mmCIF file of C-alpha atoms in Angstrom:
data_model
loop_
_atom_site.group_PDB
_atom_site.id
_atom_site.type_symbol
_atom_site.label_atom_id
_atom_site.label_comp_id
_atom_site.label_asym_id
_atom_site.label_seq_id
_atom_site.Cartn_x
_atom_site.Cartn_y
_atom_site.Cartn_z
ATOM 1 C CA MET Z 1 -3.068 5.868 18.066
ATOM 2 C CA LYS Z 2 -0.852 3.222 19.688
ATOM 3 C CA LEU Z 3 0.548 0.380 17.731
ATOM 4 C CA GLY Z 4 3.152 -1.492 19.857
ATOM 5 C CA LYS Z 5 5.676 0.929 20.990
ATOM 6 C CA TYR Z 6 4.571 3.614 18.158
ATOM 7 C CA HIS Z 7 2.626 6.411 18.877
ATOM 8 C CA LEU Z 8 0.836 7.149 15.377
ATOM 9 C CA SER Z 9 -1.035 10.005 14.336
ATOM 10 C CA GLU Z 10 -4.474 10.212 16.028
ATOM 11 C CA LYS Z 11 -5.937 9.244 12.855
ATOM 12 C CA PRO Z 12 -3.453 7.678 10.787
ATOM 13 C CA VAL Z 13 -3.359 7.455 7.006
ATOM 14 C CA PHE Z 14 -1.567 4.340 5.494
ATOM 15 C CA MET Z 15 -0.417 3.812 1.848
ATOM 16 C CA ALA Z 16 -1.871 0.218 1.317
ATOM 17 C CA PRO Z 17 0.759 -2.389 0.231
ATOM 18 C CA MET Z 18 0.310 -2.778 -3.460
ATOM 19 C CA ALA Z 19 2.154 -5.702 -5.780
ATOM 20 C CA GLY Z 20 4.486 -3.987 -8.098
ATOM 21 C CA ILE Z 21 3.862 -0.504 -6.569
ATOM 22 C CA THR Z 22 4.984 -0.030 -2.982
ATOM 23 C CA ASP Z 23 8.778 -0.812 -3.453
ATOM 24 C CA LYS Z 24 11.356 1.054 -1.667
ATOM 25 C CA ALA Z 25 11.434 3.796 -4.235
ATOM 26 C CA PHE Z 26 7.551 4.365 -3.845
ATOM 27 C CA ARG Z 27 7.617 4.349 -0.146
ATOM 28 C CA GLU Z 28 10.326 6.795 0.225
ATOM 29 C CA ILE Z 29 8.249 9.182 -2.276
ATOM 30 C CA ILE Z 30 5.442 8.964 -0.228
ATOM 31 C CA ARG Z 31 7.124 10.016 2.820
ATOM 32 C CA LEU Z 32 9.160 12.755 0.793
ATOM 33 C CA THR Z 33 5.545 13.901 -0.230
ATOM 34 C CA GLY Z 34 4.153 14.226 3.268
ATOM 35 C CA GLY Z 35 2.884 10.514 3.802
ATOM 36 C CA LYS Z 36 3.880 8.785 7.348
ATOM 37 C CA TYR Z 37 2.867 5.143 7.214
ATOM 38 C CA VAL Z 38 3.780 2.928 4.212
ATOM 39 C CA ILE Z 39 4.081 -0.529 3.783
ATOM 40 C CA THR Z 40 5.845 -2.943 1.566
ATOM 41 C CA GLU Z 41 4.791 -5.074 -1.315
ATOM 42 C CA MET Z 42 3.443 -8.340 -0.015
ATOM 43 C CA ILE Z 43 5.940 -10.692 0.644
ATOM 44 C CA SER Z 44 5.839 -14.527 -0.083
ATOM 45 C CA ASP Z 45 6.454 -16.628 3.206
ATOM 46 C CA LYS Z 46 7.870 -19.456 1.129
ATOM 47 C CA ALA Z 47 9.895 -17.138 -0.952
ATOM 48 C CA LEU Z 48 11.614 -16.140 2.273
ATOM 49 C CA LEU Z 49 12.136 -19.515 3.569
ATOM 50 C CA HIS Z 50 13.629 -20.528 0.127
ATOM 51 C CA HIS Z 51 16.094 -17.651 0.139
ATOM 52 C CA ASN Z 52 14.918 -16.010 -2.818
ATOM 53 C CA ALA Z 53 17.273 -13.200 -3.843
ATOM 54 C CA LYS Z 54 14.421 -11.140 -5.441
ATOM 55 C CA THR Z 55 12.252 -11.295 -2.420
ATOM 56 C CA PHE Z 56 14.879 -10.432 -0.005
ATOM 57 C CA LYS Z 57 15.139 -7.335 -1.773
ATOM 58 C CA MET Z 58 11.782 -6.470 -1.333
ATOM 59 C CA LEU Z 59 12.535 -6.790 2.327
ATOM 60 C CA ASP Z 60 15.445 -4.113 2.014
ATOM 61 C CA LEU Z 61 14.111 -1.493 4.794
ATOM 62 C CA LYS Z 62 17.404 0.171 5.381
ATOM 63 C CA GLY Z 63 17.379 3.821 5.727
ATOM 64 C CA GLU Z 64 13.609 3.971 6.077
ATOM 65 C CA GLU Z 65 11.860 5.925 8.998
ATOM 66 C CA GLU Z 66 9.977 4.077 11.587
ATOM 67 C CA PRO Z 67 7.663 2.105 11.824
ATOM 68 C CA ARG Z 68 8.630 -0.164 8.964
ATOM 69 C CA ILE Z 69 5.841 -2.358 8.096
ATOM 70 C CA VAL Z 70 6.144 -5.480 6.292
ATOM 71 C CA GLN Z 71 3.411 -7.481 4.693
ATOM 72 C CA LEU Z 72 3.529 -11.432 4.498
ATOM 73 C CA PHE Z 73 0.988 -13.544 2.605
ATOM 74 C CA GLY Z 74 0.882 -17.689 2.942
ATOM 75 C CA SER Z 75 -1.402 -20.371 3.792
ATOM 76 C CA GLU Z 76 0.453 -22.444 6.564
ATOM 77 C CA PRO Z 77 0.986 -21.359 10.033
ATOM 78 C CA VAL Z 78 4.451 -22.447 10.825
ATOM 79 C CA PRO Z 79 6.042 -20.897 7.351
ATOM 80 C CA MET Z 80 4.419 -17.843 8.064
ATOM 81 C CA ALA Z 81 5.683 -17.702 11.661
ATOM 82 C CA ARG Z 82 9.387 -18.293 10.334
ATOM 83 C CA ALA Z 83 8.821 -15.751 7.637
ATOM 84 C CA ALA Z 84 7.764 -13.343 10.294
ATOM 85 C CA GLU Z 85 10.741 -14.045 12.364
ATOM 86 C CA ILE Z 86 12.829 -13.271 9.270
ATOM 87 C CA ALA Z 87 11.236 -9.937 8.399
ATOM 88 C CA GLU Z 88 11.567 -9.013 12.087
ATOM 89 C CA THR Z 89 15.222 -9.881 11.903
ATOM 90 C CA TYR Z 90 15.564 -7.881 8.709
ATOM 91 C CA GLY Z 91 14.165 -4.609 10.498
ATOM 92 C CA ALA Z 92 10.235 -4.865 10.364
ATOM 93 C CA ASP Z 93 8.647 -3.136 13.175
ATOM 94 C CA ILE Z 94 5.169 -4.115 12.366
ATOM 95 C CA ILE Z 95 4.150 -7.624 10.754
ATOM 96 C CA ASP Z 96 1.019 -7.164 8.686
ATOM 97 C CA ILE Z 97 -0.742 -10.454 7.449
ATOM 98 C CA ASN Z 98 -2.668 -10.321 3.816
ATOM 99 C CA MET Z 99 -6.149 -12.111 4.169
ATOM 100 C CA GLY Z 100 -7.758 -9.847 1.483
ATOM 101 C CA CYS Z 101 -5.583 -10.298 -2.101
ATOM 102 C CA PRO Z 102 -8.318 -11.339 -4.579
ATOM 103 C CA THR Z 103 -5.829 -12.377 -7.684
ATOM 104 C CA PRO Z 104 -6.303 -15.740 -9.044
ATOM 105 C CA LYS Z 105 -2.768 -16.882 -8.586
ATOM 106 C CA ILE Z 106 -2.856 -16.011 -4.799
ATOM 107 C CA VAL Z 107 -6.038 -17.414 -4.093
ATOM 108 C CA LYS Z 108 -5.428 -20.580 -5.777
ATOM 109 C CA ASN Z 109 -2.851 -21.368 -3.349
ATOM 110 C CA GLY Z 110 -5.161 -20.909 -0.648
ATOM 111 C CA GLU Z 111 -3.401 -17.578 0.315
ATOM 112 C CA GLY Z 112 -4.696 -13.849 0.751
ATOM 113 C CA ALA Z 113 -8.597 -13.847 0.157
ATOM 114 C CA SER Z 114 -8.848 -17.451 -0.004
ATOM 115 C CA LEU Z 115 -8.251 -17.385 4.032
ATOM 116 C CA LEU Z 116 -11.768 -15.890 4.443
ATOM 117 C CA ARG Z 117 -13.119 -19.173 3.374
ATOM 118 C CA ASN Z 118 -11.017 -21.163 5.885
ATOM 119 C CA ILE Z 119 -11.513 -19.135 9.160
ATOM 120 C CA PRO Z 120 -9.779 -21.892 11.556
ATOM 121 C CA LEU Z 121 -6.623 -22.032 9.352
ATOM 122 C CA ALA Z 122 -6.603 -18.179 9.322
ATOM 123 C CA ILE Z 123 -6.854 -17.946 12.987
ATOM 124 C CA GLU Z 124 -4.081 -20.662 13.561
ATOM 125 C CA ILE Z 125 -1.832 -18.661 11.222
ATOM 126 C CA ILE Z 126 -2.206 -15.737 13.024
ATOM 127 C CA SER Z 127 -1.721 -17.519 16.391
ATOM 128 C CA GLU Z 128 1.595 -18.697 15.233
ATOM 129 C CA VAL Z 129 2.709 -15.502 13.948
ATOM 130 C CA VAL Z 130 1.860 -13.705 16.944
ATOM 131 C CA LYS Z 131 3.745 -16.338 19.046
ATOM 132 C CA ALA Z 132 6.910 -16.118 16.944
ATOM 133 C CA VAL Z 133 7.580 -12.225 16.975
ATOM 134 C CA ARG Z 134 7.922 -9.621 19.280
ATOM 135 C CA VAL Z 135 6.608 -6.786 17.102
ATOM 136 C CA PRO Z 136 2.987 -6.104 16.895
ATOM 137 C CA VAL Z 137 1.117 -8.249 14.192
ATOM 138 C CA THR Z 138 -1.823 -6.597 12.104
ATOM 139 C CA VAL Z 139 -4.058 -8.112 9.476
ATOM 140 C CA LYS Z 140 -5.854 -6.909 6.452
ATOM 141 C CA ILE Z 141 -9.081 -8.529 5.249
ATOM 142 C CA ARG Z 142 -11.876 -8.211 2.956
ATOM 143 C CA LEU Z 143 -15.614 -8.511 3.958
ATOM 144 C CA GLY Z 144 -15.728 -12.215 2.606
ATOM 145 C CA TRP Z 145 -15.438 -14.088 -0.304
ATOM 146 C CA ASP Z 146 -18.809 -13.083 -1.790
ATOM 147 C CA SER Z 147 -22.080 -11.418 -0.873
ATOM 148 C CA SER Z 148 -23.503 -14.265 0.358
ATOM 149 C CA THR Z 149 -20.610 -15.340 2.588
ATOM 150 C CA ILE Z 150 -19.844 -12.192 4.626
ATOM 151 C CA VAL Z 151 -17.427 -13.479 7.232
ATOM 152 C CA ALA Z 152 -15.447 -10.446 8.514
ATOM 153 C CA LEU Z 153 -18.227 -9.439 11.636
ATOM 154 C CA GLU Z 154 -17.358 -12.919 13.066
ATOM 155 C CA LEU Z 155 -13.521 -13.204 12.038
ATOM 156 C CA ALA Z 156 -12.865 -9.741 13.597
ATOM 157 C CA PRO Z 157 -13.310 -10.687 17.276
ATOM 158 C CA MET Z 158 -11.276 -13.798 16.576
ATOM 159 C CA LEU Z 159 -8.389 -11.897 15.197
ATOM 160 C CA GLU Z 160 -8.293 -9.656 18.206
ATOM 161 C CA GLN Z 161 -8.578 -12.810 20.490
ATOM 162 C CA ALA Z 162 -5.819 -14.280 18.592
ATOM 163 C CA GLY Z 163 -3.422 -11.035 19.416
ATOM 164 C CA VAL Z 164 -3.982 -8.888 16.563
ATOM 165 C CA SER Z 165 -3.125 -5.447 17.376
ATOM 166 C CA MET Z 166 -4.911 -3.506 14.391
ATOM 167 C CA LEU Z 167 -7.294 -4.557 11.673
ATOM 168 C CA THR Z 168 -7.763 -3.268 8.199
ATOM 169 C CA VAL Z 169 -10.960 -3.974 6.410
ATOM 170 C CA HIS Z 170 -11.389 -3.368 2.562
ATOM 171 C CA ALA Z 171 -15.097 -3.089 2.446
ATOM 172 C CA ARG Z 172 -15.276 -5.318 -0.538
ATOM 173 C CA THR Z 173 -15.765 -8.990 -1.062
ATOM 174 C CA ARG Z 174 -13.121 -11.216 -3.194
ATOM 175 C CA GLU Z 175 -15.474 -11.357 -5.861
ATOM 176 C CA GLN Z 176 -15.901 -7.761 -6.292
ATOM 177 C CA TYR Z 177 -12.154 -7.325 -6.832
ATOM 178 C CA TYR Z 178 -11.952 -3.496 -6.980
ATOM 179 C CA SER Z 179 -15.479 -3.067 -8.982
ATOM 180 C CA GLY Z 180 -18.653 -1.575 -7.485
ATOM 181 C CA LYS Z 181 -18.733 0.240 -4.482
ATOM 182 C CA ALA Z 182 -17.061 -0.122 -1.107
ATOM 183 C CA ASP Z 183 -19.990 -0.894 1.431
ATOM 184 C CA TRP Z 184 -18.363 1.345 4.569
ATOM 185 C CA GLU Z 185 -21.307 0.350 6.718
ATOM 186 C CA TRP Z 186 -19.510 -3.080 7.341
ATOM 187 C CA ILE Z 187 -16.483 -0.880 8.735
ATOM 188 C CA SER Z 188 -18.727 0.481 11.219
ATOM 189 C CA LYS Z 189 -20.171 -2.721 12.465
ATOM 190 C CA ILE Z 190 -16.797 -4.212 12.769
ATOM 191 C CA LYS Z 191 -15.554 -1.131 14.698
ATOM 192 C CA ALA Z 192 -18.324 -1.600 16.964
ATOM 193 C CA ARG Z 193 -17.388 -5.228 17.598
ATOM 194 C CA ILE Z 194 -13.847 -4.972 18.710
ATOM 195 C CA GLY Z 195 -11.627 -3.146 20.804
ATOM 196 C CA ILE Z 196 -8.611 -2.943 18.775
ATOM 197 C CA PRO Z 197 -7.852 -0.022 15.933
ATOM 198 C CA VAL Z 198 -9.977 -0.585 12.789
ATOM 199 C CA ILE Z 199 -8.778 0.922 9.662
ATOM 200 C CA GLY Z 200 -11.055 1.655 6.722
ATOM 201 C CA ASN Z 201 -10.320 1.040 3.194
ATOM 202 C CA GLY Z 202 -11.930 1.380 -0.065
ATOM 203 C CA ASP Z 203 -13.013 4.149 -2.474
ATOM 204 C CA ILE Z 204 -10.613 7.005 -0.774
ATOM 205 C CA LEU Z 205 -9.751 9.224 -3.620
ATOM 206 C CA SER Z 206 -9.439 12.358 -1.953
ATOM 207 C CA PRO Z 207 -8.809 13.823 1.559
ATOM 208 C CA GLU Z 208 -12.398 14.770 1.633
ATOM 209 C CA ASP Z 209 -13.194 10.693 1.020
ATOM 210 C CA ALA Z 210 -10.714 10.219 3.852
ATOM 211 C CA LEU Z 211 -12.556 12.517 6.576
ATOM 212 C CA LYS Z 212 -15.801 11.353 5.159
ATOM 213 C CA MET Z 213 -15.071 7.562 5.950
ATOM 214 C CA VAL Z 214 -13.940 8.557 9.560
ATOM 215 C CA GLN Z 215 -17.143 10.666 10.286
ATOM 216 C CA LEU Z 216 -19.505 7.910 8.838
ATOM 217 C CA THR Z 217 -17.973 4.807 10.296
ATOM 218 C CA GLY Z 218 -15.874 5.941 13.330
ATOM 219 C CA CYS Z 219 -13.022 3.972 12.178
ATOM 220 C CA ASP Z 220 -9.757 4.869 13.814
ATOM 221 C CA GLY Z 221 -7.612 5.790 10.413
ATOM 222 C CA VAL Z 222 -7.732 4.896 6.776
ATOM 223 C CA MET Z 223 -5.788 3.086 4.129
ATOM 224 C CA ILE Z 224 -5.264 4.412 0.671
ATOM 225 C CA ALA Z 225 -4.672 2.316 -2.326
ATOM 226 C CA ARG Z 226 -5.304 3.229 -5.995
ATOM 227 C CA GLY Z 227 -5.963 6.713 -5.188
ATOM 228 C CA ALA Z 228 -2.247 7.463 -4.604
ATOM 229 C CA LEU Z 229 -1.148 6.192 -8.179
ATOM 230 C CA GLY Z 230 0.631 9.082 -9.704
ATOM 231 C CA ASN Z 231 -0.597 10.922 -6.695
ATOM 232 C CA PRO Z 232 1.583 10.063 -3.727
ATOM 233 C CA TRP Z 233 0.719 13.472 -2.298
ATOM 234 C CA LEU Z 234 -2.786 11.970 -1.407
ATOM 235 C CA ILE Z 235 -1.399 10.236 1.617
ATOM 236 C CA GLY Z 236 0.453 13.128 3.141
ATOM 237 C CA ARG Z 237 -2.754 15.718 2.155
ATOM 238 C CA SER Z 238 -5.136 13.354 3.548
ATOM 239 C CA GLN Z 239 -3.241 12.915 6.972
ATOM 240 C CA TYR Z 240 -2.919 16.847 7.129
ATOM 241 C CA TYR Z 241 -6.624 17.216 6.642
ATOM 242 C CA LEU Z 242 -7.565 14.467 9.191
ATOM 243 C CA ASP Z 243 -5.126 16.031 11.738
ATOM 244 C CA THR Z 244 -5.758 19.712 11.152
ATOM 245 C CA GLU Z 245 -9.175 19.868 9.095
ATOM 246 C CA THR Z 246 -7.414 22.354 6.778
ATOM 247 C CA LEU Z 247 -7.218 21.036 3.045
ATOM 248 C CA PRO Z 248 -3.741 21.298 1.776
ATOM 249 C CA GLN Z 249 -3.330 22.503 -1.853
ATOM 250 C CA GLU Z 250 -3.253 20.026 -4.746
ATOM 251 C CA PRO Z 251 0.227 19.713 -6.266
ATOM 252 C CA ASP Z 252 0.576 21.396 -9.700
ATOM 253 C CA ASN Z 253 2.182 19.988 -12.833
ATOM 254 C CA ARG Z 254 5.514 21.573 -11.948
ATOM 255 C CA GLU Z 255 5.669 19.600 -8.522
ATOM 256 C CA LYS Z 256 4.197 16.355 -10.574
ATOM 257 C CA LEU Z 257 6.810 16.450 -12.573
ATOM 258 C CA ARG Z 258 9.835 17.349 -10.195
ATOM 259 C CA ILE Z 259 8.592 14.169 -7.876
ATOM 260 C CA LEU Z 260 8.187 11.933 -11.056
ATOM 261 C CA ILE Z 261 11.887 12.641 -12.101
ATOM 262 C CA GLN Z 262 12.918 11.920 -8.277
ATOM 263 C CA HIS Z 263 10.745 8.761 -8.228
ATOM 264 C CA PHE Z 264 12.563 7.787 -11.397
ATOM 265 C CA GLU Z 265 16.134 8.318 -9.925
ATOM 266 C CA LYS Z 266 15.324 6.372 -6.929
ATOM 267 C CA ILE Z 267 14.053 3.296 -9.145
ATOM 268 C CA ILE Z 268 17.146 3.393 -10.964
ATOM 269 C CA GLU Z 269 19.341 3.352 -8.028
ATOM 270 C CA TYR Z 270 17.302 0.316 -6.395
ATOM 271 C CA LYS Z 271 16.811 -1.614 -9.519
ATOM 272 C CA GLY Z 272 19.219 -0.586 -12.089
ATOM 273 C CA GLU Z 273 18.634 0.825 -15.395
ATOM 274 C CA ARG Z 274 16.601 -1.858 -17.534
ATOM 275 C CA THR Z 275 14.237 -2.687 -14.901
ATOM 276 C CA GLY Z 276 13.966 1.131 -13.618
ATOM 277 C CA VAL Z 277 12.938 2.238 -17.276
ATOM 278 C CA GLN Z 278 10.549 -0.567 -17.495
ATOM 279 C CA GLU Z 279 9.123 0.328 -14.161
ATOM 280 C CA ILE Z 280 8.676 3.981 -14.466
ATOM 281 C CA ARG Z 281 6.458 3.997 -17.394
ATOM 282 C CA LYS Z 282 3.404 2.864 -15.692
ATOM 283 C CA HIS Z 283 4.167 5.609 -12.913
ATOM 284 C CA ALA Z 284 4.906 8.060 -15.483
ATOM 285 C CA SER Z 285 1.648 7.294 -17.140
ATOM 286 C CA TRP Z 286 -0.188 8.021 -14.015
ATOM 287 C CA TYR Z 287 1.823 11.135 -12.899
ATOM 288 C CA ILE Z 288 1.105 13.228 -16.231
ATOM 289 C CA LYS Z 289 -2.510 12.164 -16.135
ATOM 290 C CA GLY Z 290 -4.462 15.205 -16.949
ATOM 291 C CA MET Z 291 -1.848 17.326 -18.454
ATOM 292 C CA ARG Z 292 -2.640 18.766 -22.037
ATOM 293 C CA LYS Z 293 -0.460 16.567 -24.058
ATOM 294 C CA ALA Z 294 -0.504 13.219 -21.663
ATOM 295 C CA ALA Z 295 -1.411 10.928 -24.586
ATOM 296 C CA GLU Z 296 1.445 12.010 -26.700
ATOM 297 C CA TYR Z 297 3.893 11.836 -23.685
ATOM 298 C CA ARG Z 298 2.669 8.642 -22.775
ATOM 299 C CA ASN Z 299 3.257 7.169 -26.619
ATOM 300 C CA GLN Z 300 6.736 8.582 -26.206
ATOM 301 C CA ILE Z 301 7.572 6.969 -22.649
ATOM 302 C CA MET Z 302 6.328 3.741 -23.682
ATOM 303 C CA LYS Z 303 8.876 3.608 -26.545
ATOM 304 C CA ILE Z 304 12.144 4.642 -24.708
ATOM 305 C CA LYS Z 305 14.307 2.161 -23.323
ATOM 306 C CA SER Z 306 17.508 4.020 -21.790
ATOM 307 C CA TYR Z 307 17.723 5.896 -18.625
ATOM 308 C CA GLN Z 308 19.310 9.001 -20.443
ATOM 309 C CA GLU Z 309 16.436 8.940 -23.274
ATOM 310 C CA MET Z 310 13.939 8.889 -20.509
ATOM 311 C CA LYS Z 311 15.574 11.411 -18.402
ATOM 312 C CA THR Z 312 15.595 13.916 -21.621
ATOM 313 C CA LEU Z 313 12.366 13.459 -22.105
ATOM 314 C CA PHE Z 314 11.000 14.104 -18.485
ATOM 315 C CA SER Z 315 12.748 17.422 -18.577
ATOM 316 C CA GLY Z 316 11.381 18.069 -22.234
ATOM 317 C CA ILE Z 317 7.891 17.471 -20.713
ATOM 318 C CA TYR Z 318 8.735 19.772 -17.689
ATOM 319 C CA SER Z 319 9.678 22.477 -20.025
ATOM 320 C CA MET Z 320 6.695 22.196 -21.827
ATOM 321 C CA GLU Z 321 4.620 22.306 -18.866
ATOM 322 C CA CYS Z 322 6.068 24.588 -16.715
ATOM 323 C CA PRO Z 323 7.376 27.459 -19.611
ATOM 324 C CA ASP Z 324 7.928 29.971 -16.908
ATOM 325 C CA HIS Z 325 10.809 27.906 -15.202
#
C-alpha cells in the first residue's frame, strides 16, 4: 500500500493513537516487538499554537523510524492547519486528523467525534490542513454520533474529495464508546464507496481477528487499539500473519517481563523517575495479566514510588515466573 512517498506493507497493521498510551516509549516498544506503524497520542492544535511545553514533548519524533505519524485534534480550520504545519516542521511524515474520540472533554469543545455532527466544518478543516502541508493527510472517524445518525457513508467520499490519503474507520458510534460490538459491515460499505485506502478498526484482539476483518470487509489494512495494552506484540504478530498467513508464537512470561522492564527504562528515560514510576503501573498491570500471582504483583506495583524499588520488584517477579533462568 502506498501513502505519499511511503510503500507500506500490502495490508498494514497500525497501532492506534491512544491518549496516555502511545507516547514515545510505547511507540519504540511496538517497533521493538515487530510492529511497523505507530501514531502519536492525539495532540491539541491549540496547545501547539500556545507553545505548551508538555504538548511539544508529545511531538518528539527524534530517532523514530519513518513513517512518523502525528495525530492532531481541534475544531477550527485555521488553527488545525497551523498546527499541522508545526507537526510537519517537527518531523511528521503523515498527519492524521482525529474525528472519532468520544470522550466528553473532547466532544464538548466540538472536537473529535463531535465533528461527525458538523460535516461542513469537518470538510473545511480537512481542506485547510491538506492545503497547509506537503505530507499525506489521513483521517480517523467513527460511524456517526449514534445509531440514528450514521454519517460515515456520506462523509467518506467528501473526505476523499477534500484530499485525504487514507481513512480509518472505527466501526462504532460515539454513543457506543468502546462497548457493544463493532459493526464491520459498515467498513465494507465505505470501502466500496471510495478509492483511497480504508483501514478497519474495532474488536481486533488477535492476529486471527485482523485477518478475519480483512477477509470480511475487503479493507486495506487494520488498526489495533485496546488489544495491544500489555501486549505490544499483537501489532507485529498481526502484521506477520497478514503478510505470510503463518501465525507467530505468542510471547511467554519471560518475554513479557523482559519487555516490561525495557518499557519501564524507556519511560524513565523520557519522563523522569516520578512520572515514569506512576505511568508504568498501568502498563505493568496489563503485562502481568494471566500470570499466577498477578493480583499480588499488582498490589505491590501500585504501592511503589521509586525507580529502584520498582526495578527490584520487576526482577523479583522475573525470578518467580522464570525460575529456570
